[in-house]
């Protein structure tokens, strides 16, 4: 595991984007596992700049997102599909049909979960998985628990996650209580994992996750068992 500490959000974003760009350049048909939240916004901005400068081509890339709120469809401005459209997809030449985000409104959610995992398998797994980290150590929406659910599944969001994500909604009551998330298997089977986090509020959980014991109570700590993980922490 490589843990890189940099001074700022901008530097974190620059280094993360460079790593994703290297992946796409060395394997143009890469399968990228993508994340939402405030952490990856700057990384996506830099990838867009590289695309606009003619340095990156996403035409053969496939993207598979980690998670989605249950009950929000892609037109809802807090859905993760909408986030991805606005922060990345509509600015680059990735083919819309090659972008996958779990559906939070599928009629049969159990079937959606199964199909999501089957799709990841059909692509041969994820080449590079980008992750943020929740204040409680969640990755995707894999919340602290005594055991992990391994496949894509529905989760009850932790109260601390609901509070943390309320900043994006009109008020806390609007935050969905459930989400659909890729499970730990697909994340752990990704060939490379790149986790980004920044700011003093994330320092404690980053230390716990990567210097503390491996436990489902801190989901990101499982990454200590992965053979190719890079963590980039921006101090501000
Ligand atoms: C959400 C997402 C996670 C993300 C986390 C941290 O709960 N499901 O994938 O990593 O928030 O978000 P932020 O980067 O805004 O702190």
PDB file of C-alpha atoms and ligand atoms in Angstrom:
ATOM      1  CA  UNK A   1       0.000   0.000   0.000  1.00  0.00           C
ATOM      2  CA  UNK A   2       1.255   3.406  -0.950  1.00  0.00           C
ATOM      3  CA  UNK A   3       0.092   6.322   1.181  1.00  0.00           C
ATOM      4  CA  UNK A   4       0.879   9.719  -0.262  1.00  0.00           C
ATOM      5  CA  UNK A   5       0.257  12.883   1.717  1.00  0.00           C
ATOM      6  CA  UNK A   6       0.016  16.110  -0.250  1.00  0.00           C
ATOM      7  CA  UNK A   7      -0.671  19.634   0.882  1.00  0.00           C
ATOM      8  CA  UNK A   8      -3.944  20.443  -0.846  1.00  0.00           C
ATOM      9  CA  UNK A   9      -7.117  19.256  -2.519  1.00  0.00           C
ATOM     10  CA  UNK A  10      -5.752  20.509  -5.853  1.00  0.00           C
ATOM     11  CA  UNK A  11      -2.580  18.460  -5.516  1.00  0.00           C
ATOM     12  CA  UNK A  12      -4.570  15.384  -4.476  1.00  0.00           C
ATOM     13  CA  UNK A  13      -6.798  15.849  -7.532  1.00  0.00           C
ATOM     14  CA  UNK A  14      -3.833  16.355  -9.846  1.00  0.00           C
ATOM     15  CA  UNK A  15      -2.080  13.196  -8.679  1.00  0.00           C
ATOM     16  CA  UNK A  16      -5.260  11.125  -8.789  1.00  0.00           C
ATOM     17  CA  UNK A  17      -6.119  12.341 -12.292  1.00  0.00           C
ATOM     18  CA  UNK A  18      -2.585  11.589 -13.491  1.00  0.00           C
ATOM     19  CA  UNK A  19      -2.932   8.007 -12.279  1.00  0.00           C
ATOM     20  CA  UNK A  20      -6.297   7.558 -13.983  1.00  0.00           C
ATOM     21  CA  UNK A  21      -4.901   9.126 -17.157  1.00  0.00           C
ATOM     22  CA  UNK A  22      -1.947   6.716 -17.083  1.00  0.00           C
ATOM     23  CA  UNK A  23      -4.404   3.836 -16.810  1.00  0.00           C
ATOM     24  CA  UNK A  24      -6.467   5.038 -19.785  1.00  0.00           C
ATOM     25  CA  UNK A  25      -3.390   5.748 -21.904  1.00  0.00           C
ATOM     26  CA  UNK A  26      -1.823   2.357 -21.217  1.00  0.00           C
ATOM     27  CA  UNK A  27      -5.135   0.510 -21.704  1.00  0.00           C
ATOM     28  CA  UNK A  28      -7.597   2.537 -23.801  1.00  0.00           C
ATOM     29  CA  UNK A  29     -10.445   0.085 -23.129  1.00  0.00           C
ATOM     30  CA  UNK A  30      -9.987   0.242 -19.364  1.00  0.00           C
ATOM     31  CA  UNK A  31     -12.863  -0.464 -17.020  1.00  0.00           C
ATOM     32  CA  UNK A  32     -12.849   2.370 -14.506  1.00  0.00           C
ATOM     33  CA  UNK A  33     -14.704   2.034 -11.222  1.00  0.00           C
ATOM     34  CA  UNK A  34     -15.866   5.538 -10.397  1.00  0.00           C
ATOM     35  CA  UNK A  35     -17.006   7.305  -7.253  1.00  0.00           C
ATOM     36  CA  UNK A  36     -19.109  10.301  -6.278  1.00  0.00           C
ATOM     37  CA  UNK A  37     -18.925  12.778  -3.415  1.00  0.00           C
ATOM     38  CA  UNK A  38     -16.970  16.002  -3.118  1.00  0.00           C
ATOM     39  CA  UNK A  39     -13.563  14.280  -3.111  1.00  0.00           C
ATOM     40  CA  UNK A  40     -13.466  13.232  -6.802  1.00  0.00           C
ATOM     41  CA  UNK A  41     -14.861  16.465  -8.288  1.00  0.00           C
ATOM     42  CA  UNK A  42     -11.397  18.018  -8.725  1.00  0.00           C
ATOM     43  CA  UNK A  43     -10.012  14.780 -10.159  1.00  0.00           C
ATOM     44  CA  UNK A  44     -12.802  14.713 -12.734  1.00  0.00           C
ATOM     45  CA  UNK A  45     -12.160  18.378 -13.545  1.00  0.00           C
ATOM     46  CA  UNK A  46      -8.540  17.599 -14.355  1.00  0.00           C
ATOM     47  CA  UNK A  47      -9.484  14.597 -16.465  1.00  0.00           C
ATOM     48  CA  UNK A  48     -11.841  16.864 -18.434  1.00  0.00           C
ATOM     49  CA  UNK A  49      -8.982  19.341 -18.946  1.00  0.00           C
ATOM     50  CA  UNK A  50      -6.722  16.564 -20.225  1.00  0.00           C
ATOM     51  CA  UNK A  51      -9.466  15.395 -22.582  1.00  0.00           C
ATOM     52  CA  UNK A  52     -10.027  18.955 -23.837  1.00  0.00           C
ATOM     53  CA  UNK A  53      -6.289  19.356 -24.410  1.00  0.00           C
ATOM     54  CA  UNK A  54      -6.391  16.247 -26.609  1.00  0.00           C
ATOM     55  CA  UNK A  55      -4.332  14.169 -24.193  1.00  0.00           C
ATOM     56  CA  UNK A  56      -6.997  11.646 -23.235  1.00  0.00           C
ATOM     57  CA  UNK A  57      -9.467   9.586 -25.206  1.00  0.00           C
ATOM     58  CA  UNK A  58     -12.356   7.907 -23.377  1.00  0.00           C
ATOM     59  CA  UNK A  59     -14.057   6.458 -26.448  1.00  0.00           C
ATOM     60  CA  UNK A  60     -13.193   2.876 -25.500  1.00  0.00           C
ATOM     61  CA  UNK A  61     -13.465   3.288 -21.734  1.00  0.00           C
ATOM     62  CA  UNK A  62     -16.193   1.653 -19.673  1.00  0.00           C
ATOM     63  CA  UNK A  63     -17.168   3.133 -16.326  1.00  0.00           C
ATOM     64  CA  UNK A  64     -18.900   1.300 -13.525  1.00  0.00           C
ATOM     65  CA  UNK A  65     -19.998   3.439 -10.606  1.00  0.00           C
ATOM     66  CA  UNK A  66     -20.042   2.321  -7.025  1.00  0.00           C
ATOM     67  CA  UNK A  67     -23.446   3.293  -5.771  1.00  0.00           C
ATOM     68  CA  UNK A  68     -26.764   5.106  -6.019  1.00  0.00           C
ATOM     69  CA  UNK A  69     -29.433   6.309  -3.611  1.00  0.00           C
ATOM     70  CA  UNK A  70     -32.495   4.118  -3.529  1.00  0.00           C
ATOM     71  CA  UNK A  71     -35.543   5.932  -4.873  1.00  0.00           C
ATOM     72  CA  UNK A  72     -33.721   8.614  -6.880  1.00  0.00           C
ATOM     73  CA  UNK A  73     -33.766   8.384 -10.647  1.00  0.00           C
ATOM     74  CA  UNK A  74     -31.108   9.838 -12.911  1.00  0.00           C
ATOM     75  CA  UNK A  75     -32.951  13.135 -13.374  1.00  0.00           C
ATOM     76  CA  UNK A  76     -32.847  13.933  -9.633  1.00  0.00           C
ATOM     77  CA  UNK A  77     -30.054  16.428  -9.078  1.00  0.00           C
ATOM     78  CA  UNK A  78     -28.757  14.499  -6.059  1.00  0.00           C
ATOM     79  CA  UNK A  79     -28.729  11.135  -7.782  1.00  0.00           C
ATOM     80  CA  UNK A  80     -25.292   9.768  -8.476  1.00  0.00           C
ATOM     81  CA  UNK A  81     -26.153   9.236 -12.152  1.00  0.00           C
ATOM     82  CA  UNK A  82     -26.864  12.977 -12.405  1.00  0.00           C
ATOM     83  CA  UNK A  83     -23.645  13.771 -10.529  1.00  0.00           C
ATOM     84  CA  UNK A  84     -21.615  11.699 -12.977  1.00  0.00           C
ATOM     85  CA  UNK A  85     -23.279  13.261 -16.009  1.00  0.00           C
ATOM     86  CA  UNK A  86     -22.644  16.764 -14.703  1.00  0.00           C
ATOM     87  CA  UNK A  87     -19.153  16.289 -13.283  1.00  0.00           C
ATOM     88  CA  UNK A  88     -17.647  14.045 -15.922  1.00  0.00           C
ATOM     89  CA  UNK A  89     -19.566  12.145 -18.569  1.00  0.00           C
ATOM     90  CA  UNK A  90     -21.106  15.009 -20.520  1.00  0.00           C
ATOM     91  CA  UNK A  91     -17.735  16.752 -20.802  1.00  0.00           C
ATOM     92  CA  UNK A  92     -15.768  13.844 -22.298  1.00  0.00           C
ATOM     93  CA  UNK A  93     -16.154  11.393 -25.160  1.00  0.00           C
ATOM     94  CA  UNK A  94     -17.108   8.332 -23.120  1.00  0.00           C
ATOM     95  CA  UNK A  95     -20.000   6.523 -24.815  1.00  0.00           C
ATOM     96  CA  UNK A  96     -23.180   6.891 -22.761  1.00  0.00           C
ATOM     97  CA  UNK A  97     -23.937   3.190 -23.248  1.00  0.00           C
ATOM     98  CA  UNK A  98     -20.563   2.371 -21.663  1.00  0.00           C
ATOM     99  CA  UNK A  99     -21.371   4.189 -18.404  1.00  0.00           C
ATOM    100  CA  UNK A 100     -22.999   2.203 -15.634  1.00  0.00           C
ATOM    101  CA  UNK A 101     -24.482   3.476 -12.388  1.00  0.00           C
ATOM    102  CA  UNK A 102     -26.720   1.175 -10.348  1.00  0.00           C
ATOM    103  CA  UNK A 103     -30.392   2.020 -10.784  1.00  0.00           C
ATOM    104  CA  UNK A 104     -32.002   3.265  -7.601  1.00  0.00           C
ATOM    105  CA  UNK A 105     -35.463   2.897  -9.120  1.00  0.00           C
ATOM    106  CA  UNK A 106     -35.333  -0.561 -10.697  1.00  0.00           C
ATOM    107  CA  UNK A 107     -38.635  -2.411 -10.268  1.00  0.00           C
ATOM    108  CA  UNK A 108     -36.740  -5.455  -9.045  1.00  0.00           C
ATOM    109  CA  UNK A 109     -33.776  -4.268  -6.981  1.00  0.00           C
ATOM    110  CA  UNK A 110     -32.527  -7.786  -6.200  1.00  0.00           C
ATOM    111  CA  UNK A 111     -32.345  -8.452  -9.939  1.00  0.00           C
ATOM    112  CA  UNK A 112     -30.573  -5.112 -10.494  1.00  0.00           C
ATOM    113  CA  UNK A 113     -27.942  -6.124  -7.906  1.00  0.00           C
ATOM    114  CA  UNK A 114     -27.367  -9.508  -9.546  1.00  0.00           C
ATOM    115  CA  UNK A 115     -27.130  -7.996 -13.006  1.00  0.00           C
ATOM    116  CA  UNK A 116     -24.693  -5.335 -11.790  1.00  0.00           C
ATOM    117  CA  UNK A 117     -22.313  -8.005 -10.483  1.00  0.00           C
ATOM    118  CA  UNK A 118     -22.744 -10.104 -13.624  1.00  0.00           C
ATOM    119  CA  UNK A 119     -21.849  -7.071 -15.724  1.00  0.00           C
ATOM    120  CA  UNK A 120     -18.673  -6.403 -13.711  1.00  0.00           C
ATOM    121  CA  UNK A 121     -17.712 -10.060 -14.179  1.00  0.00           C
ATOM    122  CA  UNK A 122     -18.514  -9.950 -17.895  1.00  0.00           C
ATOM    123  CA  UNK A 123     -16.078  -7.066 -18.280  1.00  0.00           C
ATOM    124  CA  UNK A 124     -13.414  -9.099 -16.511  1.00  0.00           C
ATOM    125  CA  UNK A 125     -13.551  -6.933 -13.397  1.00  0.00           C
ATOM    126  CA  UNK A 126     -12.457  -3.372 -12.780  1.00  0.00           C
ATOM    127  CA  UNK A 127      -9.025  -2.181 -13.867  1.00  0.00           C
ATOM    128  CA  UNK A 128      -8.821   0.853 -11.603  1.00  0.00           C
ATOM    129  CA  UNK A 129     -11.255   1.604  -8.808  1.00  0.00           C
ATOM    130  CA  UNK A 130     -11.436   5.184  -7.571  1.00  0.00           C
ATOM    131  CA  UNK A 131     -12.751   5.543  -4.019  1.00  0.00           C
ATOM    132  CA  UNK A 132     -13.535   8.237  -1.506  1.00  0.00           C
ATOM    133  CA  UNK A 133     -14.017   7.422   2.161  1.00  0.00           C
ATOM    134  CA  UNK A 134     -16.907   8.263   4.459  1.00  0.00           C
ATOM    135  CA  UNK A 135     -16.317   9.695   7.920  1.00  0.00           C
ATOM    136  CA  UNK A 136     -17.272   6.314   9.346  1.00  0.00           C
ATOM    137  CA  UNK A 137     -14.867   4.523   7.001  1.00  0.00           C
ATOM    138  CA  UNK A 138     -17.410   3.481   4.393  1.00  0.00           C
ATOM    139  CA  UNK A 139     -16.351   2.892   0.817  1.00  0.00           C
ATOM    140  CA  UNK A 140     -19.061   3.047  -1.808  1.00  0.00           C
ATOM    141  CA  UNK A 141     -21.932   2.718   0.639  1.00  0.00           C
ATOM    142  CA  UNK A 142     -20.468  -0.285   2.432  1.00  0.00           C
ATOM    143  CA  UNK A 143     -21.211   0.847   5.950  1.00  0.00           C
ATOM    144  CA  UNK A 144     -19.542  -0.437   9.134  1.00  0.00           C
ATOM    145  CA  UNK A 145     -20.967  -3.820  10.081  1.00  0.00           C
ATOM    146  CA  UNK A 146     -19.989  -6.970  11.848  1.00  0.00           C
ATOM    147  CA  UNK A 147     -19.747  -8.832   8.526  1.00  0.00           C
ATOM    148  CA  UNK A 148     -19.583  -7.748   4.935  1.00  0.00           C
ATOM    149  CA  UNK A 149     -22.125  -8.374   2.264  1.00  0.00           C
ATOM    150  CA  UNK A 150     -19.943  -9.195  -0.648  1.00  0.00           C
ATOM    151  CA  UNK A 151     -22.013  -8.547  -3.779  1.00  0.00           C
ATOM    152  CA  UNK A 152     -23.950  -5.493  -4.911  1.00  0.00           C
ATOM    153  CA  UNK A 153     -26.658  -5.000  -2.309  1.00  0.00           C
ATOM    154  CA  UNK A 154     -29.060  -2.582  -0.634  1.00  0.00           C
ATOM    155  CA  UNK A 155     -27.872  -0.874   2.551  1.00  0.00           C
ATOM    156  CA  UNK A 156     -29.427   1.180   5.307  1.00  0.00           C
ATOM    157  CA  UNK A 157     -27.345   4.326   5.519  1.00  0.00           C
ATOM    158  CA  UNK A 158     -25.771   5.072   8.863  1.00  0.00           C
ATOM    159  CA  UNK A 159     -27.114   8.113  10.707  1.00  0.00           C
ATOM    160  CA  UNK A 160     -23.664   9.733  10.406  1.00  0.00           C
ATOM    161  CA  UNK A 161     -23.699   9.226   6.624  1.00  0.00           C
ATOM    162  CA  UNK A 162     -27.175  10.725   6.355  1.00  0.00           C
ATOM    163  CA  UNK A 163     -26.022  13.742   8.375  1.00  0.00           C
ATOM    164  CA  UNK A 164     -22.796  14.071   6.341  1.00  0.00           C
ATOM    165  CA  UNK A 165     -24.656  13.953   3.038  1.00  0.00           C
ATOM    166  CA  UNK A 166     -27.442  16.320   4.143  1.00  0.00           C
ATOM    167  CA  UNK A 167     -25.281  19.227   2.911  1.00  0.00           C
ATOM    168  CA  UNK A 168     -26.259  18.281  -0.647  1.00  0.00           C
ATOM    169  CA  UNK A 169     -30.011  18.233   0.046  1.00  0.00           C
ATOM    170  CA  UNK A 170     -32.503  20.932   1.114  1.00  0.00           C
ATOM    171  CA  UNK A 171     -32.525  19.361   4.580  1.00  0.00           C
ATOM    172  CA  UNK A 172     -31.663  16.108   6.300  1.00  0.00           C
ATOM    173  CA  UNK A 173     -35.172  14.687   5.922  1.00  0.00           C
ATOM    174  CA  UNK A 174     -34.684  14.675   2.147  1.00  0.00           C
ATOM    175  CA  UNK A 175     -31.660  12.350   2.266  1.00  0.00           C
ATOM    176  CA  UNK A 176     -32.644   8.828   1.163  1.00  0.00           C
ATOM    177  CA  UNK A 177     -32.303   6.290   3.976  1.00  0.00           C
ATOM    178  CA  UNK A 178     -31.199   3.475   1.718  1.00  0.00           C
ATOM    179  CA  UNK A 179     -28.781   2.999  -1.139  1.00  0.00           C
ATOM    180  CA  UNK A 180     -27.625   0.341  -3.544  1.00  0.00           C
ATOM    181  CA  UNK A 181     -23.883  -0.252  -3.487  1.00  0.00           C
ATOM    182  CA  UNK A 182     -21.274  -2.393  -5.116  1.00  0.00           C
ATOM    183  CA  UNK A 183     -20.016  -4.853  -2.526  1.00  0.00           C
ATOM    184  CA  UNK A 184     -16.558  -5.573  -1.217  1.00  0.00           C
ATOM    185  CA  UNK A 185     -15.836  -8.412  -3.649  1.00  0.00           C
ATOM    186  CA  UNK A 186     -15.859  -6.272  -6.780  1.00  0.00           C
ATOM    187  CA  UNK A 187     -13.861  -3.561  -5.025  1.00  0.00           C
ATOM    188  CA  UNK A 188     -11.272  -6.024  -3.717  1.00  0.00           C
ATOM    189  CA  UNK A 189     -11.031  -7.713  -7.121  1.00  0.00           C
ATOM    190  CA  UNK A 190     -10.224  -4.431  -8.866  1.00  0.00           C
ATOM    191  CA  UNK A 191      -6.714  -4.630 -10.251  1.00  0.00           C
ATOM    192  CA  UNK A 192      -5.780  -1.248  -8.800  1.00  0.00           C
ATOM    193  CA  UNK A 193      -7.442   0.839  -6.095  1.00  0.00           C
ATOM    194  CA  UNK A 194      -6.975   4.584  -5.759  1.00  0.00           C
ATOM    195  CA  UNK A 195      -8.491   6.158  -2.649  1.00  0.00           C
ATOM    196  CA  UNK A 196      -8.622   9.913  -2.233  1.00  0.00           C
ATOM    197  CA  UNK A 197      -9.477  11.891   0.881  1.00  0.00           C
ATOM    198  CA  UNK A 198      -8.775  15.390   2.043  1.00  0.00           C
ATOM    199  CA  UNK A 199      -9.112  17.806   4.904  1.00  0.00           C
ATOM    200  CA  UNK A 200      -8.606  17.657   8.675  1.00  0.00           C
ATOM    201  CA  UNK A 201     -12.024  16.018   9.173  1.00  0.00           C
ATOM    202  CA  UNK A 202     -10.881  12.927   7.256  1.00  0.00           C
ATOM    203  CA  UNK A 203      -7.460  12.597   8.910  1.00  0.00           C
ATOM    204  CA  UNK A 204      -8.613  10.418  11.805  1.00  0.00           C
ATOM    205  CA  UNK A 205     -10.567   7.944   9.682  1.00  0.00           C
ATOM    206  CA  UNK A 206      -7.738   7.685   7.145  1.00  0.00           C
ATOM    207  CA  UNK A 207      -5.317   6.832   9.964  1.00  0.00           C
ATOM    208  CA  UNK A 208      -7.734   4.326  11.466  1.00  0.00           C
ATOM    209  CA  UNK A 209      -8.381   2.670   8.107  1.00  0.00           C
ATOM    210  CA  UNK A 210      -4.790   2.334   6.933  1.00  0.00           C
ATOM    211  CA  UNK A 211      -2.724   2.167  10.127  1.00  0.00           C
ATOM    212  CA  UNK A 212      -5.291   0.466  12.386  1.00  0.00           C
ATOM    213  CA  UNK A 213      -6.583  -3.095  12.544  1.00  0.00           C
ATOM    214  CA  UNK A 214      -8.426  -4.622   9.589  1.00  0.00           C
ATOM    215  CA  UNK A 215     -12.060  -4.856  10.642  1.00  0.00           C
ATOM    216  CA  UNK A 216     -15.519  -4.648   9.035  1.00  0.00           C
ATOM    217  CA  UNK A 217     -16.196  -1.919  11.601  1.00  0.00           C
ATOM    218  CA  UNK A 218     -13.925   0.256   9.429  1.00  0.00           C
ATOM    219  CA  UNK A 219     -14.782  -0.942   5.918  1.00  0.00           C
ATOM    220  CA  UNK A 220     -11.884   0.838   4.177  1.00  0.00           C
ATOM    221  CA  UNK A 221      -9.405  -1.034   6.409  1.00  0.00           C
ATOM    222  CA  UNK A 222     -10.030  -4.144   4.281  1.00  0.00           C
ATOM    223  CA  UNK A 223      -8.049  -2.401   1.559  1.00  0.00           C
ATOM    224  CA  UNK A 224      -4.909  -3.146   3.580  1.00  0.00           C
ATOM    225  CA  UNK A 225      -5.310  -6.685   2.212  1.00  0.00           C
ATOM    226  CA  UNK A 226      -5.389  -5.532  -1.422  1.00  0.00           C
ATOM    227  CA  UNK A 227      -2.168  -5.806  -3.346  1.00  0.00           C
ATOM    228  CA  UNK A 228      -2.251  -2.537  -5.293  1.00  0.00           C
ATOM    229  CA  UNK A 229      -3.700   0.346  -3.318  1.00  0.00           C
ATOM    230  CA  UNK A 230      -2.677   3.977  -3.475  1.00  0.00           C
ATOM    231  CA  UNK A 231      -4.113   6.404  -0.941  1.00  0.00           C
ATOM    232  CA  UNK A 232      -3.724  10.107  -1.635  1.00  0.00           C
ATOM    233  CA  UNK A 233      -4.497  12.330   1.318  1.00  0.00           C
ATOM    234  CA  UNK A 234      -4.714  16.074   0.843  1.00  0.00           C
ATOM    235  CA  UNK A 235      -4.063  17.867   4.101  1.00  0.00           C
ATOM    236  CA  UNK A 236      -6.332  20.819   3.352  1.00  0.00           C
TER     237      UNK A 236
HETATM  238  C1  LIG B   1     -20.762   9.157  -0.092  1.00  0.00           C
HETATM  239  C2  LIG B   1     -20.396   8.170  -1.209  1.00  0.00           C
HETATM  240  C3  LIG B   1     -19.003   7.643  -1.064  1.00  0.00           C
HETATM  241  C4  LIG B   1     -18.056   8.792  -0.776  1.00  0.00           C
HETATM  242  C5  LIG B   1     -18.403   9.432   0.537  1.00  0.00           C
HETATM  243  C6  LIG B   1     -17.487  10.571   0.927  1.00  0.00           C
HETATM  244  O1  LIG B   1     -21.400   8.595   0.986  1.00  0.00           O
HETATM  245  N1  LIG B   1     -21.307   7.065  -1.295  1.00  0.00           N
HETATM  246  O2  LIG B   1     -18.639   6.942  -2.241  1.00  0.00           O
HETATM  247  O3  LIG B   1     -16.739   8.330  -0.743  1.00  0.00           O
HETATM  248  O4  LIG B   1     -19.716   9.947   0.428  1.00  0.00           O
HETATM  249  O5  LIG B   1     -17.875  11.722   0.304  1.00  0.00           O
HETATM  250  P1  LIG B   1     -17.029  13.062   0.248  1.00  0.00           P
HETATM  251  O6  LIG B   1     -15.977  12.811  -0.758  1.00  0.00           O
HETATM  252  O7  LIG B   1     -18.003  14.105  -0.197  1.00  0.00           O
HETATM  253  O8  LIG B   1     -16.512  13.273   1.615  1.00  0.00           O
END
